[in-house]
CSV table of C-alpha atoms and ligand atoms in Angstrom, one decimal:
chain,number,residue,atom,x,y,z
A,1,UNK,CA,123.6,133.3,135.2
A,2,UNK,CA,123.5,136.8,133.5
A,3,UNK,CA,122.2,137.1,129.7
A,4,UNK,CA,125.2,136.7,127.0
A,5,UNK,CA,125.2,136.3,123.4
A,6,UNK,CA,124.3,132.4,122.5
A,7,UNK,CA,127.2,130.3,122.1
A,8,UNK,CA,127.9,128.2,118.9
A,9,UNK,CA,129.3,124.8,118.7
A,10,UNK,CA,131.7,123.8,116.3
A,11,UNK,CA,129.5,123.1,113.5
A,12,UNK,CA,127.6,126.5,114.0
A,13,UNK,CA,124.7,125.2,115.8
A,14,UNK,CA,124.2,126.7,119.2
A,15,UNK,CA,126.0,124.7,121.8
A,16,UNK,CA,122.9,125.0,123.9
A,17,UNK,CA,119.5,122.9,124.1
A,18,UNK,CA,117.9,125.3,125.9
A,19,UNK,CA,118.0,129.3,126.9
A,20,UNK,CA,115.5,131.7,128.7
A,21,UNK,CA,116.9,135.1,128.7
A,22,UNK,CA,115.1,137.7,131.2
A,23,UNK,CA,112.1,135.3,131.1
A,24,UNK,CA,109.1,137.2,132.9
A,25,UNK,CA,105.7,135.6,133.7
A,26,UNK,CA,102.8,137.5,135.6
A,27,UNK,CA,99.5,136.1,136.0
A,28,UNK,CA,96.1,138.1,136.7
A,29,UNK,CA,96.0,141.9,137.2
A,30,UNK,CA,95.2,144.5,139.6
A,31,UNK,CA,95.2,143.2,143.3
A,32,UNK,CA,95.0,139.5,141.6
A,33,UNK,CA,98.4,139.8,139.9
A,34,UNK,CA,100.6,137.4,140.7
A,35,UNK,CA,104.4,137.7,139.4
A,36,UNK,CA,105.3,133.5,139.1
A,37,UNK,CA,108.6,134.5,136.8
A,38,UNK,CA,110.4,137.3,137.9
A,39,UNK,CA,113.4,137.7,135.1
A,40,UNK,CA,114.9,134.4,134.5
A,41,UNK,CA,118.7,133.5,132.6
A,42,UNK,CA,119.3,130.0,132.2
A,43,UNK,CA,121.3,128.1,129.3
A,44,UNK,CA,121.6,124.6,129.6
A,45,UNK,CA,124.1,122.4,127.6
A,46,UNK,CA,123.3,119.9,125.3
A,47,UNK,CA,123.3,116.5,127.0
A,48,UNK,CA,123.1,118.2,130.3
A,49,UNK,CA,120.6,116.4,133.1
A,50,UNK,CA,119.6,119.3,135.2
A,51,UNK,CA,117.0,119.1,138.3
A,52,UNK,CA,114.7,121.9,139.1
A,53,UNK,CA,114.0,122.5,142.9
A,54,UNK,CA,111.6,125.2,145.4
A,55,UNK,CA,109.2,125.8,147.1
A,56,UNK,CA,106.2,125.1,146.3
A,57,UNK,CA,104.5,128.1,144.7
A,58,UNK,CA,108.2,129.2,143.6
A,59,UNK,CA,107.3,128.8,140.0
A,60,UNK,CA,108.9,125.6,138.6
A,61,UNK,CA,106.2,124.7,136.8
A,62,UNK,CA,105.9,127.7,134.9
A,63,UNK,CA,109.0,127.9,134.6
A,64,UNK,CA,109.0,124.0,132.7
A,65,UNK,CA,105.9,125.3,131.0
A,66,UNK,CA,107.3,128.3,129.3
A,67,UNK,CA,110.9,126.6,128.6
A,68,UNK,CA,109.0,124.1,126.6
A,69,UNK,CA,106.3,126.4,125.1
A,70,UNK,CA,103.3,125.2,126.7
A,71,UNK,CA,103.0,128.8,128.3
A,72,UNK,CA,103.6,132.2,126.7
A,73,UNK,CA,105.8,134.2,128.7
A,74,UNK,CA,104.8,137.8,129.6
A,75,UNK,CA,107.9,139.1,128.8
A,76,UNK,CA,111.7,137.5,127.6
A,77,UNK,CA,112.8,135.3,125.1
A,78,UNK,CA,113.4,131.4,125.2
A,79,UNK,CA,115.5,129.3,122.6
A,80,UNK,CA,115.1,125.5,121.8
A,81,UNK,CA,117.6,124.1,120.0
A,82,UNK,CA,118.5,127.5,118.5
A,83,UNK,CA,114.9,128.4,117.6
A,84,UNK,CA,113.1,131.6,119.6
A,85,UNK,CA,109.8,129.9,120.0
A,86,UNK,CA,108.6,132.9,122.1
A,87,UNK,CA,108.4,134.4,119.0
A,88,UNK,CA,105.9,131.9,116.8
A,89,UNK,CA,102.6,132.1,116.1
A,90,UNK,CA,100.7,129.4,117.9
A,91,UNK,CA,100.2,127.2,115.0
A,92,UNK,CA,103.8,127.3,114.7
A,93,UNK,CA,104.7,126.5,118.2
A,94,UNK,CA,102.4,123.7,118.4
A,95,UNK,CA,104.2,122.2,115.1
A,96,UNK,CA,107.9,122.8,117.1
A,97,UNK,CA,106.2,120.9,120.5
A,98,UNK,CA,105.4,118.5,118.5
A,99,UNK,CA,108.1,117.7,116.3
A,100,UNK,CA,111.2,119.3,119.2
A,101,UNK,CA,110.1,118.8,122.7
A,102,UNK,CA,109.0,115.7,124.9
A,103,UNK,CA,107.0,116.3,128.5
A,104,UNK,CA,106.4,113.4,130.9
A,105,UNK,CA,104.1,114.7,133.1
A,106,UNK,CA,103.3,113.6,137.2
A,107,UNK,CA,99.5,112.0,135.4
A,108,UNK,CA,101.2,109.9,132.4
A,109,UNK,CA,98.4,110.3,129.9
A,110,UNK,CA,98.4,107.3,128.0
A,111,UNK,CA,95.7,106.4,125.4
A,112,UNK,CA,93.8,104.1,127.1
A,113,UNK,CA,92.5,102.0,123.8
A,114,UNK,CA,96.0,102.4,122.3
A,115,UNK,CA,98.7,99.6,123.1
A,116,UNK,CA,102.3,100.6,124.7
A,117,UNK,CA,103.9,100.9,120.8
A,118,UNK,CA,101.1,102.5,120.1
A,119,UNK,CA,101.1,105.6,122.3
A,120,UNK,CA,105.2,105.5,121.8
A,121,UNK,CA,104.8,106.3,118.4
A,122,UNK,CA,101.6,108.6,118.7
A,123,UNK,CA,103.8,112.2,118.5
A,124,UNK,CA,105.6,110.8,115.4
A,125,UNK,CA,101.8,109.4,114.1
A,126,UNK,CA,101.0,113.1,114.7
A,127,UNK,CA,103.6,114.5,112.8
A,128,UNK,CA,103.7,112.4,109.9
A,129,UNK,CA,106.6,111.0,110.5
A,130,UNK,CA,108.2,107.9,109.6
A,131,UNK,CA,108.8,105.1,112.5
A,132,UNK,CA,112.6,103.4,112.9
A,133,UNK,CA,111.7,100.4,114.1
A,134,UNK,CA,115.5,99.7,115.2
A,135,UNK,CA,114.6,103.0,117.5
A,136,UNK,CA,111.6,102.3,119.2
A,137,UNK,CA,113.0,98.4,119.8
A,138,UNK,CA,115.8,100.7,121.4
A,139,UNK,CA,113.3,102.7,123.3
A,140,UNK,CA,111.4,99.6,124.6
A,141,UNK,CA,114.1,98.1,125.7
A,142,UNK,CA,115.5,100.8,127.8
A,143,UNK,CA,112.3,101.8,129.0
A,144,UNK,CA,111.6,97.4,130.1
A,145,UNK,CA,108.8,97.2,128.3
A,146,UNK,CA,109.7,94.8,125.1
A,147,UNK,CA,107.9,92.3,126.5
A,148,UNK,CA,104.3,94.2,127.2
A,149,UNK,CA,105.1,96.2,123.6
A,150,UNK,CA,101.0,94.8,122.5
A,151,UNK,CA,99.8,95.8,126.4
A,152,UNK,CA,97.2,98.4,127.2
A,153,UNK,CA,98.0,100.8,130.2
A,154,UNK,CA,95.3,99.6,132.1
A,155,UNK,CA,97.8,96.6,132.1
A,156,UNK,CA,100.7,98.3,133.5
A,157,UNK,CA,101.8,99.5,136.4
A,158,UNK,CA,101.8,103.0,137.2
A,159,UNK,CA,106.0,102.9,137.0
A,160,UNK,CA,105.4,101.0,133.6
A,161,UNK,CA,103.1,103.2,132.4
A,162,UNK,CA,105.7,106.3,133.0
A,163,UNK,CA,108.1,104.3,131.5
A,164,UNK,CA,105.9,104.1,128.7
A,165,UNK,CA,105.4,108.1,128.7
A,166,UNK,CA,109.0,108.8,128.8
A,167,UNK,CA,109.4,106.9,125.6
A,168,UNK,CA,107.0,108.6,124.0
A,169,UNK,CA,109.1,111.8,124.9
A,170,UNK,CA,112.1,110.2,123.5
A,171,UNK,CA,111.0,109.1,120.4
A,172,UNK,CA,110.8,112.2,118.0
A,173,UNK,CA,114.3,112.3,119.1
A,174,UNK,CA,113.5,116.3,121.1
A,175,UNK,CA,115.9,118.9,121.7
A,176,UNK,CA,114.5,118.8,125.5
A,177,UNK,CA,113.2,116.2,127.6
A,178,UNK,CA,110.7,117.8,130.3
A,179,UNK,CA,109.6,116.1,133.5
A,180,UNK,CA,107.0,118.1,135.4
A,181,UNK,CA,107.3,115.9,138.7
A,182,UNK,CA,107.4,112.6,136.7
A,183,UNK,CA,107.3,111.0,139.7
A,184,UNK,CA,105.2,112.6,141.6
A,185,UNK,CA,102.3,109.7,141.5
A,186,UNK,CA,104.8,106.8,142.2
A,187,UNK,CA,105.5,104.9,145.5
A,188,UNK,CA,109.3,105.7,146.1
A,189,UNK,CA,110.9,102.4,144.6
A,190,UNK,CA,109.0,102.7,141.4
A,191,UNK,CA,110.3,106.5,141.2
A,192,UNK,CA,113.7,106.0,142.1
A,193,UNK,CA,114.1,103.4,139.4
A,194,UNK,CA,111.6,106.1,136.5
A,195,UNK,CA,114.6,109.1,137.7
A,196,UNK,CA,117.0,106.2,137.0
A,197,UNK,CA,116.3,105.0,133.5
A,198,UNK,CA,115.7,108.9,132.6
A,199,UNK,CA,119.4,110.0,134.1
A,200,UNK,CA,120.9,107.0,132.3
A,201,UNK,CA,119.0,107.4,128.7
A,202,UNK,CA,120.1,111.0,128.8
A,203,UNK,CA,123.8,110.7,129.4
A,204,UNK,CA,123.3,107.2,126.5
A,205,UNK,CA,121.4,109.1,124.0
A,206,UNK,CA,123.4,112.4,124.8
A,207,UNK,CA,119.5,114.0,125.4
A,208,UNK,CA,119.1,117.0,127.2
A,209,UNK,CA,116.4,116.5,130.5
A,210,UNK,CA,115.0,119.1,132.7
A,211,UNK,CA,112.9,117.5,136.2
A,212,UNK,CA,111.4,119.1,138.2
A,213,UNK,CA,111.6,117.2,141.9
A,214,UNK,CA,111.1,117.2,145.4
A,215,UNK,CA,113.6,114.1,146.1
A,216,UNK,CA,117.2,115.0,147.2
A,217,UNK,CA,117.8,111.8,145.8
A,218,UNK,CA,116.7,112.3,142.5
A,219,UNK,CA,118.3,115.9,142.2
A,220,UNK,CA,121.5,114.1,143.2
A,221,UNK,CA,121.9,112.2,139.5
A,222,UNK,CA,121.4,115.4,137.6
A,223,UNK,CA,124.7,117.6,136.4
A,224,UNK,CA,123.1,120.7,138.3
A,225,UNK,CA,120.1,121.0,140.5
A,226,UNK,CA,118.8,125.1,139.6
A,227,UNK,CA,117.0,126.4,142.7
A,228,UNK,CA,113.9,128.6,142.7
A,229,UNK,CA,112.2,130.9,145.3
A,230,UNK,CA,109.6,133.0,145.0
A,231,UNK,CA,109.8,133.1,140.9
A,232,UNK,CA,113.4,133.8,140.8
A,233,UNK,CA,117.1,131.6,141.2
A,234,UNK,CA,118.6,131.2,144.3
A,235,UNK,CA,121.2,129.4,143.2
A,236,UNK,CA,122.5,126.4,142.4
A,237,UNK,CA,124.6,122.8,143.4
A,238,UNK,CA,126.6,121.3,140.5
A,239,UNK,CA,127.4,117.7,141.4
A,240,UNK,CA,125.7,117.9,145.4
A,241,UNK,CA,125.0,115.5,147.6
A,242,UNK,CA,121.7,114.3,148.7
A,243,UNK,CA,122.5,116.2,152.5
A,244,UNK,CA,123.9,119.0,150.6
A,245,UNK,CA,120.5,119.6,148.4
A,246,UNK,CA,118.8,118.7,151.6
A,247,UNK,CA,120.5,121.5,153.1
A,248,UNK,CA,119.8,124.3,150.6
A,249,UNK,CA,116.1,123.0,150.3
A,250,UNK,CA,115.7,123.8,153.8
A,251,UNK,CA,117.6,126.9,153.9
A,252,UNK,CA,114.7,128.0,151.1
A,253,UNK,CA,112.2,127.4,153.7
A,254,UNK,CA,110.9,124.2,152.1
A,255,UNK,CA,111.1,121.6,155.1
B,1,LIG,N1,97.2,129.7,135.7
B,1,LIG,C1,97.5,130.4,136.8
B,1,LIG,N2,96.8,131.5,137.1
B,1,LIG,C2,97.1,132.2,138.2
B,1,LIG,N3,98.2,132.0,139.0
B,1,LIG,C3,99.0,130.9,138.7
B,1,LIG,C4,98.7,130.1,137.5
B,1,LIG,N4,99.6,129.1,137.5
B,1,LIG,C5,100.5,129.4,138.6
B,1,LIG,N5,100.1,130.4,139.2
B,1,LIG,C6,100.8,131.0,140.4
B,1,LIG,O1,102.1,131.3,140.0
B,1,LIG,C7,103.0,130.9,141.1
B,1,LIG,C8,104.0,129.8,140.7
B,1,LIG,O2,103.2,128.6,140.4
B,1,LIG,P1,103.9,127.3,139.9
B,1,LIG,O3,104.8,127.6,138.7
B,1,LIG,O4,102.8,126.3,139.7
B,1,LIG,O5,104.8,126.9,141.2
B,1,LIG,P2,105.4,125.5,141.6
B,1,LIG,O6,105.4,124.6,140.4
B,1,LIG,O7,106.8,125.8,142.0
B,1,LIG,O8,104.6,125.0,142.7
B,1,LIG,C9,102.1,130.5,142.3
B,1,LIG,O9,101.9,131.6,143.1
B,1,LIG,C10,100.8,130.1,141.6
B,1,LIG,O10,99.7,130.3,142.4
B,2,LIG,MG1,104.5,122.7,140.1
């Protein structure tokens, strides 16, 4: 994964959703420094599903946080949809995460006085931007939750309210989709079938994901499972098998 110029589709836009070129992120300083990101290339495709796997420590969530612009890199660029976002002012960036990028997130952080179609249309409420109803009946449906559309999330389940969340990241329609652990709080059933529905709306919609996971399961629907270690790649398993992620995930020292 070494640094090239961006590649264009056929209609001039860049052909990638996402790319991090020589990405760097240090925390602290002095004997408290701590280097999370140590140079980082990726591109991603659009419509690609990819999973993100480590240690723990190895810096996936940093490395989520500064793809979607949550977190300032140190040093390097990053592209969204063809747009450097490491290079906007904040009120800038916080208009493109609003209006480009979706997050689902292991806590699902729901409004708790706001019904399910409620907090689905919140990020569009937020920008100002007209609803399709055709696309949110869309989203409810495959997300499950037509019926429990006037619900509140204390109503839900936990895998219902992440359902819920992940629609909410869908529906501005983002050039990325990011799952920080998504499923991290769920008993396994309930996750397997939240990893499902994402996998499946993403090749549907054409919508590029990112997850981050621990499940060899899980990483076994994406296109390409990334592996970190100690803030850097060590490679990576287009297409693998549950045993064969098992197997690199142990080589890293993980289990
Ligand atoms: N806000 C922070 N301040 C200081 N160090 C941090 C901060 N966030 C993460 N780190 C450190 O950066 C490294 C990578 O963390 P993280 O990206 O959370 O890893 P992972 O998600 O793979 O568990 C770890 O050593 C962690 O302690
Ligand atoms: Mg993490």
């Amino acid at each position: 994964m070494t640094s090239s110029p961006p590649v264009m589709g056929p209609d001039g836009s860049p052909a990638e959703a996402l790319r991090l070129d020589s990405v760097v992120k240090t925390y602290g300083s002095g004997s408290n420094r701590v280097s999370a990101l140590r140079g980082v290339n990726l591109a991603l495709a659009k419509g690609s599903f990819t999973a993100i796997m480590g240690p723990s420590g190895s810096g996936k969530s940093t490395l989520l946080h500064s793809a979607a612009g949550l977190d300032k890199p140190t040093s390097g660029t990053v592209q969204l949809g063809g747009t450097e976002i490491s290079s906007l002012r904040a009120s800038q960036l916080t208009a493109f995460r609003r209006d480009h990028v979706g997050f689902v997130f292991q806590a699902y952080n729901l409004l708790p006085a706001l019904n399910v179609e409620e907090n689905i249309t919140l990020p569009l409420r937020l920008a100002g931007r007209r609803l399709e109803p055709q696309w949110l009946d869309f989203l409810l449906e495959s997300v499950g939750l037509t019926d429990r559309r006037h619900r509140r999330p204390s109503e839900l389940s936990g895998g219902q309210q992440q359902r819920v969340a992940i629609a909410r990241a869908l529906i501005t329609r983002p050039y990325v989709v990011f799952g920080d652990e998504p499923t991290g709080a769920l008993d396994s059933r309930s996750g397997k079938q939240v990893l499902d529905l994402l996998a499946h709306t993403a090749k549907e919609l054409n919508q590029t994901v990112v997850v981050v996971t621990h499940d060899p399961v899980v990483a076994s629907h994406a296109d390409r499972v990334i592996f970190l270690a100690d803030g850097a790649f060590a490679g990576h398993l287009d297409r693998g098998t549950p045993a064969q992620i098992t197997d690199r995930m142990t080589s890293l020292g993980e289990w």
